[in-house]
Amino acid sequence: DKKRMFEKNEYDSTMKKYPSKNFTSKNISVNAFVLSCNSGDYDLNPDHQREVVHNINWQSKIIESVLFGKPLGSPEFDTVKNKFGINTFRSLDGKQRLCSIVNFVNNEYKFKCEIPSLKNKLFKEWPEIWKKHLKSKEICICTTGVTFTSSEVTEYFNIKPDLMPIAKGLSSGYLPIGGVMVSQATLHNEDYIL
């Protein structure tokens, strides 16, 4: 019948325009993930990602979450060719959390916590039992064998808020002021008039 034919044509044309990315979840040990990042199998610093923005206390909370088996969400990666033509997983989401782990295991900051034998220590300074524990913990990541186009990556990040009102603490309560933070994408979008 005509209705079913229309629905099928609509479905087929939509699926052709927006092919499925088929993400797969997998658990990977902290040790295996860090080694894979260090060898270039995972790219946590693609052009579309911002630099690490969180302080040591926030990053230490990520390490604490991993140590005690708390979920971190599932960071997402697409697949791209690196400069040598080898497939690499490129970070789409979760860079801040994953960099907290990789940077800590690579001894780039000291762990802030209340556990006496770990407090204010680099990973290499931890007792072996704790190092082994952290390296054996698993994190969940999502990957797809598909490469997102530049516009798909932009669209993926445009899900984030464009405008965010701010006020509290701007003047320590001395002046009644506020403001609006504007995303970089919004500043360059001609559809917005600021």
PDB file of C-alpha atoms in Angstrom:
ATOM      1  CA  ASP A   1       0.000   0.000   0.000  1.00  0.00           C
ATOM      2  CA  LYS A   2       1.058   3.635  -0.551  1.00  0.00           C
ATOM      3  CA  LYS A   3       1.491   4.494   3.131  1.00  0.00           C
ATOM      4  CA  ARG A   4       3.922   1.638   3.732  1.00  0.00           C
ATOM      5  CA  MET A   5       5.810   2.470   0.536  1.00  0.00           C
ATOM      6  CA  PHE A   6       6.143   6.107   1.656  1.00  0.00           C
ATOM      7  CA  GLU A   7       7.318   5.038   5.133  1.00  0.00           C
ATOM      8  CA  LYS A   8       9.875   2.620   3.640  1.00  0.00           C
ATOM      9  CA  ASN A   9      11.230   5.263   1.229  1.00  0.00           C
ATOM     10  CA  GLU A  10      11.416   7.811   4.042  1.00  0.00           C
ATOM     11  CA  TYR A  11      13.212   5.287   6.266  1.00  0.00           C
ATOM     12  CA  ASP A  12      15.660   4.264   3.520  1.00  0.00           C
ATOM     13  CA  SER A  13      16.552   7.850   2.570  1.00  0.00           C
ATOM     14  CA  THR A  14      16.960   8.897   6.223  1.00  0.00           C
ATOM     15  CA  MET A  15      19.197   5.914   7.035  1.00  0.00           C
ATOM     16  CA  LYS A  16      21.289   6.641   3.937  1.00  0.00           C
ATOM     17  CA  LYS A  17      21.678  10.287   4.984  1.00  0.00           C
ATOM     18  CA  TYR A  18      22.426   9.410   8.637  1.00  0.00           C
ATOM     19  CA  PRO A  19      24.100   5.997   8.714  1.00  0.00           C
ATOM     20  CA  SER A  20      24.288   4.287  12.097  1.00  0.00           C
ATOM     21  CA  LYS A  21      27.564   4.650  13.991  1.00  0.00           C
ATOM     22  CA  ASN A  22      27.159   1.372  15.940  1.00  0.00           C
ATOM     23  CA  PHE A  23      29.090   2.119  19.112  1.00  0.00           C
ATOM     24  CA  THR A  24      30.338  -0.873  21.083  1.00  0.00           C
ATOM     25  CA  SER A  25      30.994  -0.777  24.832  1.00  0.00           C
ATOM     26  CA  LYS A  26      33.983  -2.559  26.268  1.00  0.00           C
ATOM     27  CA  ASN A  27      35.782  -2.762  29.574  1.00  0.00           C
ATOM     28  CA  ILE A  28      39.507  -2.156  29.580  1.00  0.00           C
ATOM     29  CA  SER A  29      41.927  -2.188  32.505  1.00  0.00           C
ATOM     30  CA  VAL A  30      43.513   1.089  33.550  1.00  0.00           C
ATOM     31  CA  ASN A  31      46.913  -0.429  32.782  1.00  0.00           C
ATOM     32  CA  ALA A  32      45.935  -1.505  29.256  1.00  0.00           C
ATOM     33  CA  PHE A  33      44.241   1.831  28.545  1.00  0.00           C
ATOM     34  CA  VAL A  34      47.220   3.917  29.707  1.00  0.00           C
ATOM     35  CA  LEU A  35      49.661   1.767  27.713  1.00  0.00           C
ATOM     36  CA  SER A  36      47.403   2.090  24.642  1.00  0.00           C
ATOM     37  CA  CYS A  37      47.239   5.876  25.043  1.00  0.00           C
ATOM     38  CA  ASN A  38      51.002   6.109  25.477  1.00  0.00           C
ATOM     39  CA  SER A  39      51.532   4.059  22.302  1.00  0.00           C
ATOM     40  CA  GLY A  40      49.096   6.204  20.274  1.00  0.00           C
ATOM     41  CA  ASP A  41      46.186   3.767  19.954  1.00  0.00           C
ATOM     42  CA  TYR A  42      43.889   6.350  21.590  1.00  0.00           C
ATOM     43  CA  ASP A  43      44.041  10.080  20.820  1.00  0.00           C
ATOM     44  CA  LEU A  44      42.798  12.109  23.785  1.00  0.00           C
ATOM     45  CA  ASN A  45      43.887  15.429  22.250  1.00  0.00           C
ATOM     46  CA  PRO A  46      42.198  15.876  18.874  1.00  0.00           C
ATOM     47  CA  ASP A  47      41.697  19.433  17.594  1.00  0.00           C
ATOM     48  CA  HIS A  48      38.030  19.588  18.618  1.00  0.00           C
ATOM     49  CA  GLN A  49      38.790  18.823  22.291  1.00  0.00           C
ATOM     50  CA  ARG A  50      39.713  21.496  24.822  1.00  0.00           C
ATOM     51  CA  GLU A  51      42.786  21.207  27.021  1.00  0.00           C
ATOM     52  CA  VAL A  52      42.528  19.630  30.483  1.00  0.00           C
ATOM     53  CA  VAL A  53      40.615  22.239  32.477  1.00  0.00           C
ATOM     54  CA  HIS A  54      40.038  20.632  35.868  1.00  0.00           C
ATOM     55  CA  ASN A  55      42.247  21.119  38.902  1.00  0.00           C
ATOM     56  CA  ILE A  56      44.180  18.419  40.777  1.00  0.00           C
ATOM     57  CA  ASN A  57      41.411  17.964  43.353  1.00  0.00           C
ATOM     58  CA  TRP A  58      38.839  17.187  40.639  1.00  0.00           C
ATOM     59  CA  GLN A  59      41.257  14.869  38.852  1.00  0.00           C
ATOM     60  CA  SER A  60      42.035  13.100  42.148  1.00  0.00           C
ATOM     61  CA  LYS A  61      38.308  12.476  42.628  1.00  0.00           C
ATOM     62  CA  ILE A  62      38.334  10.672  39.270  1.00  0.00           C
ATOM     63  CA  ILE A  63      41.195   8.463  40.487  1.00  0.00           C
ATOM     64  CA  GLU A  64      39.305   7.828  43.721  1.00  0.00           C
ATOM     65  CA  SER A  65      36.205   6.835  41.724  1.00  0.00           C
ATOM     66  CA  VAL A  66      38.238   4.329  39.717  1.00  0.00           C
ATOM     67  CA  LEU A  67      39.937   2.960  42.844  1.00  0.00           C
ATOM     68  CA  PHE A  68      36.611   2.240  44.499  1.00  0.00           C
ATOM     69  CA  GLY A  69      34.707   1.045  41.422  1.00  0.00           C
ATOM     70  CA  LYS A  70      32.406   4.022  40.917  1.00  0.00           C
ATOM     71  CA  PRO A  71      31.142   4.471  37.339  1.00  0.00           C
ATOM     72  CA  LEU A  72      32.637   7.243  35.211  1.00  0.00           C
ATOM     73  CA  GLY A  73      30.162   7.097  32.368  1.00  0.00           C
ATOM     74  CA  SER A  74      31.374   5.738  29.063  1.00  0.00           C
ATOM     75  CA  PRO A  75      33.812   7.953  27.166  1.00  0.00           C
ATOM     76  CA  GLU A  76      33.278   7.740  23.398  1.00  0.00           C
ATOM     77  CA  PHE A  77      35.708   7.371  20.488  1.00  0.00           C
ATOM     78  CA  ASP A  78      35.406   7.232  16.729  1.00  0.00           C
ATOM     79  CA  THR A  79      38.098   5.732  14.468  1.00  0.00           C
ATOM     80  CA  VAL A  80      40.468   7.825  12.357  1.00  0.00           C
ATOM     81  CA  LYS A  81      43.726   7.240  10.486  1.00  0.00           C
ATOM     82  CA  ASN A  82      46.772   8.744  12.172  1.00  0.00           C
ATOM     83  CA  LYS A  83      49.627  10.389  10.241  1.00  0.00           C
ATOM     84  CA  PHE A  84      51.076   6.922   9.506  1.00  0.00           C
ATOM     85  CA  GLY A  85      47.774   5.618   8.105  1.00  0.00           C
ATOM     86  CA  ILE A  86      47.078   3.437  11.149  1.00  0.00           C
ATOM     87  CA  ASN A  87      43.623   3.310  12.740  1.00  0.00           C
ATOM     88  CA  THR A  88      43.439   5.260  15.996  1.00  0.00           C
ATOM     89  CA  PHE A  89      40.544   5.839  18.381  1.00  0.00           C
ATOM     90  CA  ARG A  90      39.829   9.602  18.560  1.00  0.00           C
ATOM     91  CA  SER A  91      38.203  11.042  21.678  1.00  0.00           C
ATOM     92  CA  LEU A  92      34.697  12.422  21.156  1.00  0.00           C
ATOM     93  CA  ASP A  93      33.630  12.638  24.795  1.00  0.00           C
ATOM     94  CA  GLY A  94      35.245  11.903  28.162  1.00  0.00           C
ATOM     95  CA  LYS A  95      38.678  13.439  27.623  1.00  0.00           C
ATOM     96  CA  GLN A  96      38.753  15.181  31.007  1.00  0.00           C
ATOM     97  CA  ARG A  97      38.029  11.971  32.926  1.00  0.00           C
ATOM     98  CA  LEU A  98      40.421   9.838  30.907  1.00  0.00           C
ATOM     99  CA  CYS A  99      43.260  12.384  30.977  1.00  0.00           C
ATOM    100  CA  SER A 100      42.919  12.452  34.771  1.00  0.00           C
ATOM    101  CA  ILE A 101      43.688   8.722  34.785  1.00  0.00           C
ATOM    102  CA  VAL A 102      46.420   8.714  32.128  1.00  0.00           C
ATOM    103  CA  ASN A 103      48.174  11.787  33.512  1.00  0.00           C
ATOM    104  CA  PHE A 104      48.153  10.383  37.033  1.00  0.00           C
ATOM    105  CA  VAL A 105      49.557   6.985  36.039  1.00  0.00           C
ATOM    106  CA  ASN A 106      52.188   8.873  34.002  1.00  0.00           C
ATOM    107  CA  ASN A 107      53.181  10.732  37.212  1.00  0.00           C
ATOM    108  CA  GLU A 108      52.053  14.182  36.102  1.00  0.00           C
ATOM    109  CA  TYR A 109      50.340  15.174  39.367  1.00  0.00           C
ATOM    110  CA  LYS A 110      50.154  14.146  43.015  1.00  0.00           C
ATOM    111  CA  PHE A 111      47.038  12.381  44.320  1.00  0.00           C
ATOM    112  CA  LYS A 112      44.929  14.418  46.766  1.00  0.00           C
ATOM    113  CA  CYS A 113      43.102  12.175  49.239  1.00  0.00           C
ATOM    114  CA  GLU A 114      42.819  11.218  52.892  1.00  0.00           C
ATOM    115  CA  ILE A 115      44.460   7.776  52.601  1.00  0.00           C
ATOM    116  CA  PRO A 116      47.785   8.265  54.440  1.00  0.00           C
ATOM    117  CA  SER A 117      49.951   6.016  52.257  1.00  0.00           C
ATOM    118  CA  LEU A 118      48.647   7.674  49.038  1.00  0.00           C
ATOM    119  CA  LYS A 119      48.141  11.290  50.100  1.00  0.00           C
ATOM    120  CA  ASN A 120      50.089  13.862  48.046  1.00  0.00           C
ATOM    121  CA  LYS A 121      52.055  11.190  46.194  1.00  0.00           C
ATOM    122  CA  LEU A 122      52.804  10.569  42.550  1.00  0.00           C
ATOM    123  CA  PHE A 123      51.667   7.199  41.229  1.00  0.00           C
ATOM    124  CA  LYS A 124      55.249   5.893  41.188  1.00  0.00           C
ATOM    125  CA  GLU A 125      55.467   6.654  44.933  1.00  0.00           C
ATOM    126  CA  TRP A 126      52.419   4.542  45.820  1.00  0.00           C
ATOM    127  CA  PRO A 127      52.865   1.211  47.627  1.00  0.00           C
ATOM    128  CA  GLU A 128      52.863  -1.719  45.173  1.00  0.00           C
ATOM    129  CA  ILE A 129      49.567  -3.124  46.465  1.00  0.00           C
ATOM    130  CA  TRP A 130      47.782   0.143  45.613  1.00  0.00           C
ATOM    131  CA  LYS A 131      49.507   0.508  42.230  1.00  0.00           C
ATOM    132  CA  LYS A 132      48.478  -3.019  41.290  1.00  0.00           C
ATOM    133  CA  HIS A 133      44.925  -2.340  42.459  1.00  0.00           C
ATOM    134  CA  LEU A 134      44.530   0.818  40.347  1.00  0.00           C
ATOM    135  CA  LYS A 135      46.143  -0.698  37.242  1.00  0.00           C
ATOM    136  CA  SER A 136      43.809  -3.711  37.424  1.00  0.00           C
ATOM    137  CA  LYS A 137      40.603  -1.650  37.727  1.00  0.00           C
ATOM    138  CA  GLU A 138      38.457  -1.578  34.593  1.00  0.00           C
ATOM    139  CA  ILE A 139      36.865   1.398  32.916  1.00  0.00           C
ATOM    140  CA  CYS A 140      34.141   1.231  30.285  1.00  0.00           C
ATOM    141  CA  ILE A 141      34.618   2.986  26.948  1.00  0.00           C
ATOM    142  CA  CYS A 142      32.539   3.103  23.753  1.00  0.00           C
ATOM    143  CA  THR A 143      34.102   2.895  20.307  1.00  0.00           C
ATOM    144  CA  THR A 144      32.897   2.894  16.730  1.00  0.00           C
ATOM    145  CA  GLY A 145      34.793   1.819  13.639  1.00  0.00           C
ATOM    146  CA  VAL A 146      33.250   4.759  11.790  1.00  0.00           C
ATOM    147  CA  THR A 147      34.989   8.115  11.286  1.00  0.00           C
ATOM    148  CA  PHE A 148      32.865  11.128  12.141  1.00  0.00           C
ATOM    149  CA  THR A 149      33.069  13.944   9.596  1.00  0.00           C
ATOM    150  CA  SER A 150      34.063  17.414  10.823  1.00  0.00           C
ATOM    151  CA  SER A 151      30.427  18.512  10.683  1.00  0.00           C
ATOM    152  CA  GLU A 152      29.336  15.426  12.653  1.00  0.00           C
ATOM    153  CA  VAL A 153      31.935  16.170  15.333  1.00  0.00           C
ATOM    154  CA  THR A 154      30.728  19.791  15.453  1.00  0.00           C
ATOM    155  CA  GLU A 155      27.111  18.637  15.681  1.00  0.00           C
ATOM    156  CA  TYR A 156      28.092  16.176  18.412  1.00  0.00           C
ATOM    157  CA  PHE A 157      29.557  19.012  20.488  1.00  0.00           C
ATOM    158  CA  ASN A 158      26.726  21.420  19.698  1.00  0.00           C
ATOM    159  CA  ILE A 159      24.605  19.372  22.069  1.00  0.00           C
ATOM    160  CA  LYS A 160      26.476  21.286  24.789  1.00  0.00           C
ATOM    161  CA  PRO A 161      24.892  24.561  26.025  1.00  0.00           C
ATOM    162  CA  ASP A 162      25.560  27.645  23.889  1.00  0.00           C
ATOM    163  CA  LEU A 163      24.777  30.212  26.584  1.00  0.00           C
ATOM    164  CA  MET A 164      25.133  29.956  30.355  1.00  0.00           C
ATOM    165  CA  PRO A 165      24.070  32.735  32.755  1.00  0.00           C
ATOM    166  CA  ILE A 166      26.466  33.516  35.600  1.00  0.00           C
ATOM    167  CA  ALA A 167      26.198  35.821  38.600  1.00  0.00           C
ATOM    168  CA  LYS A 168      26.985  34.269  41.966  1.00  0.00           C
ATOM    169  CA  GLY A 169      30.340  35.310  43.343  1.00  0.00           C
ATOM    170  CA  LEU A 170      31.390  37.587  40.478  1.00  0.00           C
ATOM    171  CA  SER A 171      31.879  40.562  42.787  1.00  0.00           C
ATOM    172  CA  SER A 172      31.965  38.761  46.154  1.00  0.00           C
ATOM    173  CA  GLY A 173      28.547  40.303  46.801  1.00  0.00           C
ATOM    174  CA  TYR A 174      29.745  43.925  46.583  1.00  0.00           C
ATOM    175  CA  LEU A 175      28.046  44.749  43.274  1.00  0.00           C
ATOM    176  CA  PRO A 176      24.827  43.398  41.741  1.00  0.00           C
ATOM    177  CA  ILE A 177      26.364  42.106  38.513  1.00  0.00           C
ATOM    178  CA  GLY A 178      25.845  39.105  36.274  1.00  0.00           C
ATOM    179  CA  GLY A 179      26.779  37.908  32.846  1.00  0.00           C
ATOM    180  CA  VAL A 180      26.390  35.276  30.196  1.00  0.00           C
ATOM    181  CA  MET A 181      29.164  32.904  29.131  1.00  0.00           C
ATOM    182  CA  VAL A 182      29.068  32.226  25.393  1.00  0.00           C
ATOM    183  CA  SER A 183      30.467  29.124  23.719  1.00  0.00           C
ATOM    184  CA  GLN A 184      33.153  29.530  21.053  1.00  0.00           C
ATOM    185  CA  ALA A 185      30.817  27.950  18.492  1.00  0.00           C
ATOM    186  CA  THR A 186      28.139  30.542  19.247  1.00  0.00           C
ATOM    187  CA  LEU A 187      30.586  33.408  18.784  1.00  0.00           C
ATOM    188  CA  HIS A 188      31.330  32.195  15.252  1.00  0.00           C
ATOM    189  CA  ASN A 189      27.725  31.375  14.311  1.00  0.00           C
ATOM    190  CA  GLU A 190      26.125  34.057  12.134  1.00  0.00           C
ATOM    191  CA  ASP A 191      22.644  32.892  13.227  1.00  0.00           C
ATOM    192  CA  TYR A 192      23.251  34.511  16.633  1.00  0.00           C
ATOM    193  CA  ILE A 193      23.292  38.271  17.079  1.00  0.00           C
ATOM    194  CA  LEU A 194      24.941  39.206  20.351  1.00  0.00           C
TER     195      LEU A 194
END
